Amino acid sequence: MGKKSILCALFVLILFSMLALAISGKSRFPLINKAVATVVMPVENALVAIGNTGDNIRGYWRALTVLQSENKELKRENVELRNANVAMAAIYAENKQLRELLNYKEQHRTQTTRAAKVIARNFGDLRDSMYINIGKDAGLKREMAVLNGSGLVGIVDEVYEDYAKVLLITSARCKVGARIVRVDSRAIGIVNGRNGIRDELVMEHIYREASVNEGDVVVTSGYSGSHPENILIGTVKDVRLSNVGLLQEADVVPAADVADVEYVLVITHFTPEPKLDKKLQGGQAK
C-alpha cells in the first residue's frame, strides 16, 4: 500500500472520528458541527415530522373509531326511544278510548253493553263498514246500536258466530231515527250518510214547520225500538229545504270519528223510557 493510500485512509478515519465526536456532543468543532447540523437537522426534523404525522393519524383513527362507536350506540338508543314512544302513544290512545267506554257504561246503567274491538274494515269502494270481534256468542243481533265514547258509530248489520259486521253511521245505507235536542224544538227525522261525502251526515224528512238551527244537537229518537234514545249522533251544520220544498233537511257533523275508532260498545239490551201516560200517572200518584 502506498503512502497516499495510507494518508487518505488516515484522513477519512480522523474525519469520521471528529464527526462522531461532534454528533455525540463530546467535542466542539464549529465548522464540523455546522456542517453536521446542516446535514443532520433537516433529516431529524423530517423524521420528527413523520413521527408526529403518524401520531396524528393514529389519534385521528382512534377518535374516528370512538365516534363511530358512540354514533352507533346513539342510533340504537334513538331507535329504542322511538319504539318506546310509539308504544306509549298506542297505550295512551287505547286507554283513552277504553276510559271513554267505561264512562259511558257508568252513566247509562240501564243499558247492557258488550265491549268489542275493531278487527277489520271494508276498504272497497263504499268503505262504509267494519268488523268487530264479537257476534252471536255475545248476544248480538241486527240493528243493535254501536257506539264509542264520542257518540253513535253505526248499527249491527250482519251477525256471525264470533264476529259481526257494523254498518257505519256515515254510510248512505245506514238510516237511524233522530231528533233535535233543544228546549223549544224536538224536531224528528232520519239520519244517514251522504253518497260521495265522507264524514258528513244528512238529516232528512224533517217537517217544513219544525225548528232546526245550525249548532243544534242531534241524538237518536229511539222510535225504532232497536236502540235507545238520546245517543249522540252529531251537530247540525246547515239547514235547507229539500228539493221538492215540502220538507227540510240538515247537514250533520258526526260526533264520533269513525275513521279512528278501535274499541266500541254494542248495546245489547236497554230499558225503554216509560210511556207518557205512565209518567203522568206517576206524577198524579205523587
Coordinates of C-alpha atoms in Angstrom, one line a residue:
M1 CA 0.0 0.0 0.0
G2 CA 1.4 3.4 -0.9
K3 CA 1.8 6.4 1.3
K4 CA -1.0 8.2 -0.4
S5 CA -3.4 5.5 0.3
I6 CA -2.3 5.3 4.0
L7 CA -2.7 9.1 4.3
C8 CA -6.2 9.0 2.7
A9 CA -7.3 6.3 5.0
L10 CA -5.9 8.1 8.0
F11 CA -7.7 11.3 6.9
V12 CA -11.0 9.6 6.5
L13 CA -10.6 7.9 9.9
I14 CA -9.8 11.2 11.6
L15 CA -12.8 12.9 9.8
F16 CA -15.2 10.2 10.9
S17 CA -13.9 10.3 14.4
M18 CA -14.4 14.1 14.5
L19 CA -17.9 13.6 13.1
A20 CA -18.7 11.1 15.7
L21 CA -17.5 13.3 18.5
A22 CA -19.4 16.3 17.0
I23 CA -22.6 14.3 16.8
S24 CA -22.3 12.9 20.3
G25 CA -21.5 16.4 21.6
K26 CA -18.4 15.3 23.4
S27 CA -16.2 17.8 21.4
R28 CA -16.8 21.2 19.7
F29 CA -15.7 21.6 16.2
P30 CA -17.5 24.7 14.9
L31 CA -17.1 24.1 11.2
I32 CA -17.8 20.4 11.5
N33 CA -20.7 21.0 13.9
K34 CA -22.2 23.5 11.5
A35 CA -21.8 21.0 8.6
V36 CA -23.3 18.2 10.7
A37 CA -26.2 20.4 11.7
T38 CA -26.8 21.4 8.1
V39 CA -27.0 17.8 7.1
V40 CA -28.5 16.1 10.1
M41 CA -31.1 18.7 11.2
P42 CA -33.3 18.5 8.1
V43 CA -33.3 14.7 8.3
E44 CA -34.1 14.9 12.0
N45 CA -36.8 17.4 11.5
A46 CA -38.3 15.2 8.7
L47 CA -38.2 12.2 11.0
V48 CA -39.9 14.1 13.8
A49 CA -42.5 15.4 11.4
I50 CA -43.1 11.9 10.1
G51 CA -43.4 10.7 13.7
N52 CA -45.9 13.5 14.6
T53 CA -47.9 12.8 11.4
G54 CA -48.1 9.1 12.4
D55 CA -49.2 10.1 15.9
N56 CA -51.8 12.4 14.5
I57 CA -53.1 9.8 12.1
R58 CA -53.2 7.2 14.8
G59 CA -55.1 9.7 17.1
Y60 CA -57.5 10.5 14.2
W61 CA -58.3 6.9 13.6
R62 CA -58.8 6.3 17.4
A63 CA -61.1 9.3 17.6
L64 CA -62.9 8.2 14.5
T65 CA -63.4 4.7 15.9
V66 CA -64.7 6.1 19.2
L67 CA -67.1 8.5 17.3
Q68 CA -68.4 5.7 15.1
S69 CA -69.0 3.5 18.2
E70 CA -70.7 6.3 20.0
N71 CA -72.8 7.2 16.9
K72 CA -73.9 3.5 16.6
E73 CA -74.8 3.5 20.3
L74 CA -76.8 6.7 19.9
K75 CA -78.6 5.4 16.9
R76 CA -79.5 2.2 18.8
E77 CA -80.8 4.3 21.8
N78 CA -82.7 6.5 19.4
V79 CA -84.5 3.5 17.8
E80 CA -85.3 2.2 21.3
L81 CA -86.7 5.6 22.4
R82 CA -88.7 5.9 19.2
N83 CA -90.2 2.5 19.7
A84 CA -90.9 3.2 23.3
N85 CA -92.6 6.5 22.3
V86 CA -94.7 4.7 19.7
A87 CA -95.7 2.0 22.2
M88 CA -96.6 4.6 24.8
A89 CA -98.6 6.6 22.3
A90 CA -100.5 3.5 21.4
I91 CA -101.2 2.6 25.0
Y92 CA -102.3 6.1 25.7
A93 CA -104.7 6.2 22.8
E94 CA -106.1 2.7 23.7
N95 CA -106.5 3.7 27.4
K96 CA -108.3 6.9 26.4
Q97 CA -110.8 5.0 24.3
L98 CA -111.4 2.4 27.0
R99 CA -111.9 5.1 29.6
E100 CA -114.5 6.8 27.4
L101 CA -116.3 3.5 27.1
L102 CA -116.2 2.9 30.8
N103 CA -117.5 6.4 31.5
Y104 CA -120.5 5.7 29.1
K105 CA -121.3 2.4 30.9
E106 CA -121.2 4.1 34.3
Q107 CA -123.5 6.9 33.1
H108 CA -126.0 4.5 31.4
R109 CA -126.5 1.7 33.9
T110 CA -129.9 0.8 32.5
Q111 CA -128.2 -0.3 29.3
T112 CA -126.5 -3.7 28.9
T113 CA -123.4 -3.3 26.7
R114 CA -120.7 -5.5 25.4
A115 CA -117.2 -4.1 24.6
A116 CA -115.7 -5.1 21.2
K117 CA -112.5 -4.5 19.3
V118 CA -112.5 -3.5 15.6
I119 CA -110.7 -6.3 13.8
A120 CA -111.2 -5.3 10.1
R121 CA -112.5 -2.6 7.8
N122 CA -114.1 -2.6 4.4
F123 CA -111.6 -1.0 2.1
G124 CA -113.8 -1.3 -1.0
D125 CA -115.5 1.5 -2.9
L126 CA -118.1 2.0 -0.2
R127 CA -115.8 1.9 2.8
D128 CA -118.9 2.0 4.9
S129 CA -118.5 -0.9 7.3
M130 CA -116.2 -2.6 9.8
Y131 CA -116.0 -5.9 11.7
I132 CA -115.8 -6.4 15.4
N133 CA -114.6 -9.4 17.4
I134 CA -117.9 -10.5 19.0
G135 CA -121.1 -11.9 17.5
K136 CA -123.8 -14.4 18.4
D137 CA -121.6 -15.6 21.2
A138 CA -122.1 -12.2 22.9
G139 CA -125.8 -11.9 22.2
L140 CA -125.5 -9.5 19.2
K141 CA -128.4 -9.1 16.8
R142 CA -129.1 -6.9 13.7
E143 CA -129.9 -3.3 14.2
M144 CA -128.2 -3.0 17.6
A145 CA -126.5 0.3 18.2
V146 CA -122.7 0.5 18.2
L147 CA -121.0 3.5 19.8
N148 CA -117.9 4.8 21.4
G149 CA -117.3 7.5 24.0
S150 CA -118.0 10.2 21.5
G151 CA -121.3 9.0 20.0
L152 CA -123.0 6.7 17.6
V153 CA -120.6 4.8 15.3
G154 CA -123.1 2.6 13.4
I155 CA -125.5 -0.3 13.7
V156 CA -125.0 -4.0 13.6
D157 CA -125.6 -5.2 10.0
E158 CA -124.6 -8.9 9.9
V159 CA -124.0 -11.2 12.8
Y160 CA -121.9 -14.4 12.8
E161 CA -120.9 -16.8 15.5
D162 CA -117.9 -14.9 16.9
Y163 CA -117.8 -11.7 14.9
A164 CA -120.2 -9.1 13.4
K165 CA -120.3 -6.5 10.6
V166 CA -121.1 -3.0 11.6
L167 CA -122.6 -0.5 9.1
L168 CA -121.1 2.9 9.8
I169 CA -123.3 5.9 10.5
T170 CA -121.5 7.6 7.6
S171 CA -122.9 5.0 5.2
A172 CA -125.8 6.1 2.9
R173 CA -127.2 2.7 3.7
C174 CA -127.3 3.3 7.4
K175 CA -130.6 5.0 8.4
V176 CA -131.3 6.0 12.1
G177 CA -134.2 7.7 13.6
A178 CA -133.1 11.1 15.1
R179 CA -134.3 14.2 16.7
I180 CA -133.1 17.7 17.7
V181 CA -132.4 18.3 21.3
R182 CA -133.3 21.9 22.2
V183 CA -135.6 23.4 24.8
D184 CA -138.0 24.7 22.2
S185 CA -137.6 22.1 19.5
R186 CA -137.9 18.3 19.3
A187 CA -137.9 18.0 15.5
I188 CA -137.5 14.5 14.3
G189 CA -136.1 13.0 11.1
I190 CA -133.9 10.2 9.6
V191 CA -130.1 10.5 9.7
N192 CA -127.9 8.7 7.2
G193 CA -124.6 9.1 5.4
R194 CA -124.2 11.1 2.2
N195 CA -123.1 9.4 -1.0
G196 CA -119.6 10.6 -2.1
I197 CA -119.1 12.8 1.0
R198 CA -117.2 11.1 3.8
D199 CA -117.5 12.2 7.5
E200 CA -120.8 14.1 6.9
L201 CA -124.4 13.1 7.6
V202 CA -127.7 14.3 6.4
M203 CA -130.9 14.5 8.5
E204 CA -133.9 14.1 6.2
H205 CA -137.7 14.1 6.3
I206 CA -137.9 17.0 8.8
Y207 CA -141.3 18.8 8.8
R208 CA -141.2 22.1 7.0
E209 CA -142.6 23.9 10.1
A210 CA -140.1 22.3 12.5
S211 CA -137.4 24.5 14.1
V212 CA -133.9 23.3 13.2
N213 CA -130.9 25.7 13.6
E214 CA -127.2 25.5 12.9
G215 CA -125.5 24.1 16.0
D216 CA -128.4 22.0 17.2
V217 CA -127.5 18.7 18.8
V218 CA -128.8 15.6 17.1
V219 CA -129.5 12.3 19.0
T220 CA -131.2 9.0 18.4
S221 CA -135.0 9.2 18.7
G222 CA -135.4 5.6 19.9
Y223 CA -138.6 5.2 17.9
S224 CA -137.4 2.1 16.1
G225 CA -137.1 0.1 19.3
S226 CA -133.8 -1.4 18.2
H227 CA -131.7 1.0 20.1
P228 CA -132.2 3.5 22.9
E229 CA -132.9 7.2 22.5
N230 CA -130.5 10.1 23.3
I231 CA -127.4 8.5 21.8
L232 CA -125.4 11.4 20.5
I233 CA -125.2 11.5 16.7
G234 CA -123.8 14.9 15.9
T235 CA -124.3 18.6 15.4
V236 CA -126.3 20.5 12.7
K237 CA -124.0 22.3 10.3
D238 CA -126.6 23.7 7.8
V239 CA -130.3 23.7 7.2
R240 CA -132.3 24.0 3.9
L241 CA -135.5 22.9 2.2
S242 CA -135.5 19.6 0.3
N243 CA -135.6 19.5 -3.4
V244 CA -139.4 19.3 -3.5
G245 CA -139.6 22.1 -1.0
L246 CA -142.1 20.3 1.3
L247 CA -139.6 19.1 3.9
Q248 CA -136.4 20.3 5.5
E249 CA -133.0 18.6 5.6
A250 CA -129.9 19.4 7.5
D251 CA -126.2 18.6 7.2
V252 CA -124.9 17.0 10.3
V253 CA -121.3 16.7 11.5
P254 CA -120.9 13.3 13.3
A255 CA -119.8 13.3 16.9
A256 CA -117.8 10.0 16.5
D257 CA -114.8 9.9 14.3
V258 CA -115.5 6.5 12.6
A259 CA -112.1 6.6 10.8
D260 CA -110.1 6.3 14.1
V261 CA -112.3 4.1 16.2
E262 CA -110.6 0.9 17.7
Y263 CA -112.9 -0.1 20.5
V264 CA -116.7 0.1 20.7
L265 CA -119.7 -0.7 22.8
V266 CA -122.7 -2.6 21.5
I267 CA -125.9 -2.0 23.3
T268 CA -127.4 -5.5 23.6
H269 CA -130.3 -4.6 25.9
F270 CA -131.8 -1.4 27.4
T271 CA -134.8 -0.3 29.4
P272 CA -137.1 1.9 27.3
E273 CA -138.2 5.2 28.7
P274 CA -141.7 4.9 30.4
K275 CA -144.6 5.9 28.2
L276 CA -146.1 9.4 28.7
D277 CA -149.4 8.1 30.3
K278 CA -147.3 6.2 32.9
K279 CA -145.3 9.3 33.6
L280 CA -148.4 11.3 34.1
Q281 CA -149.9 8.6 36.3
G282 CA -146.8 8.5 38.3
G283 CA -146.9 12.3 38.7
Q284 CA -150.6 12.2 39.8
A285 CA -149.8 9.5 42.3
K286 CA -147.3 11.7 43.9

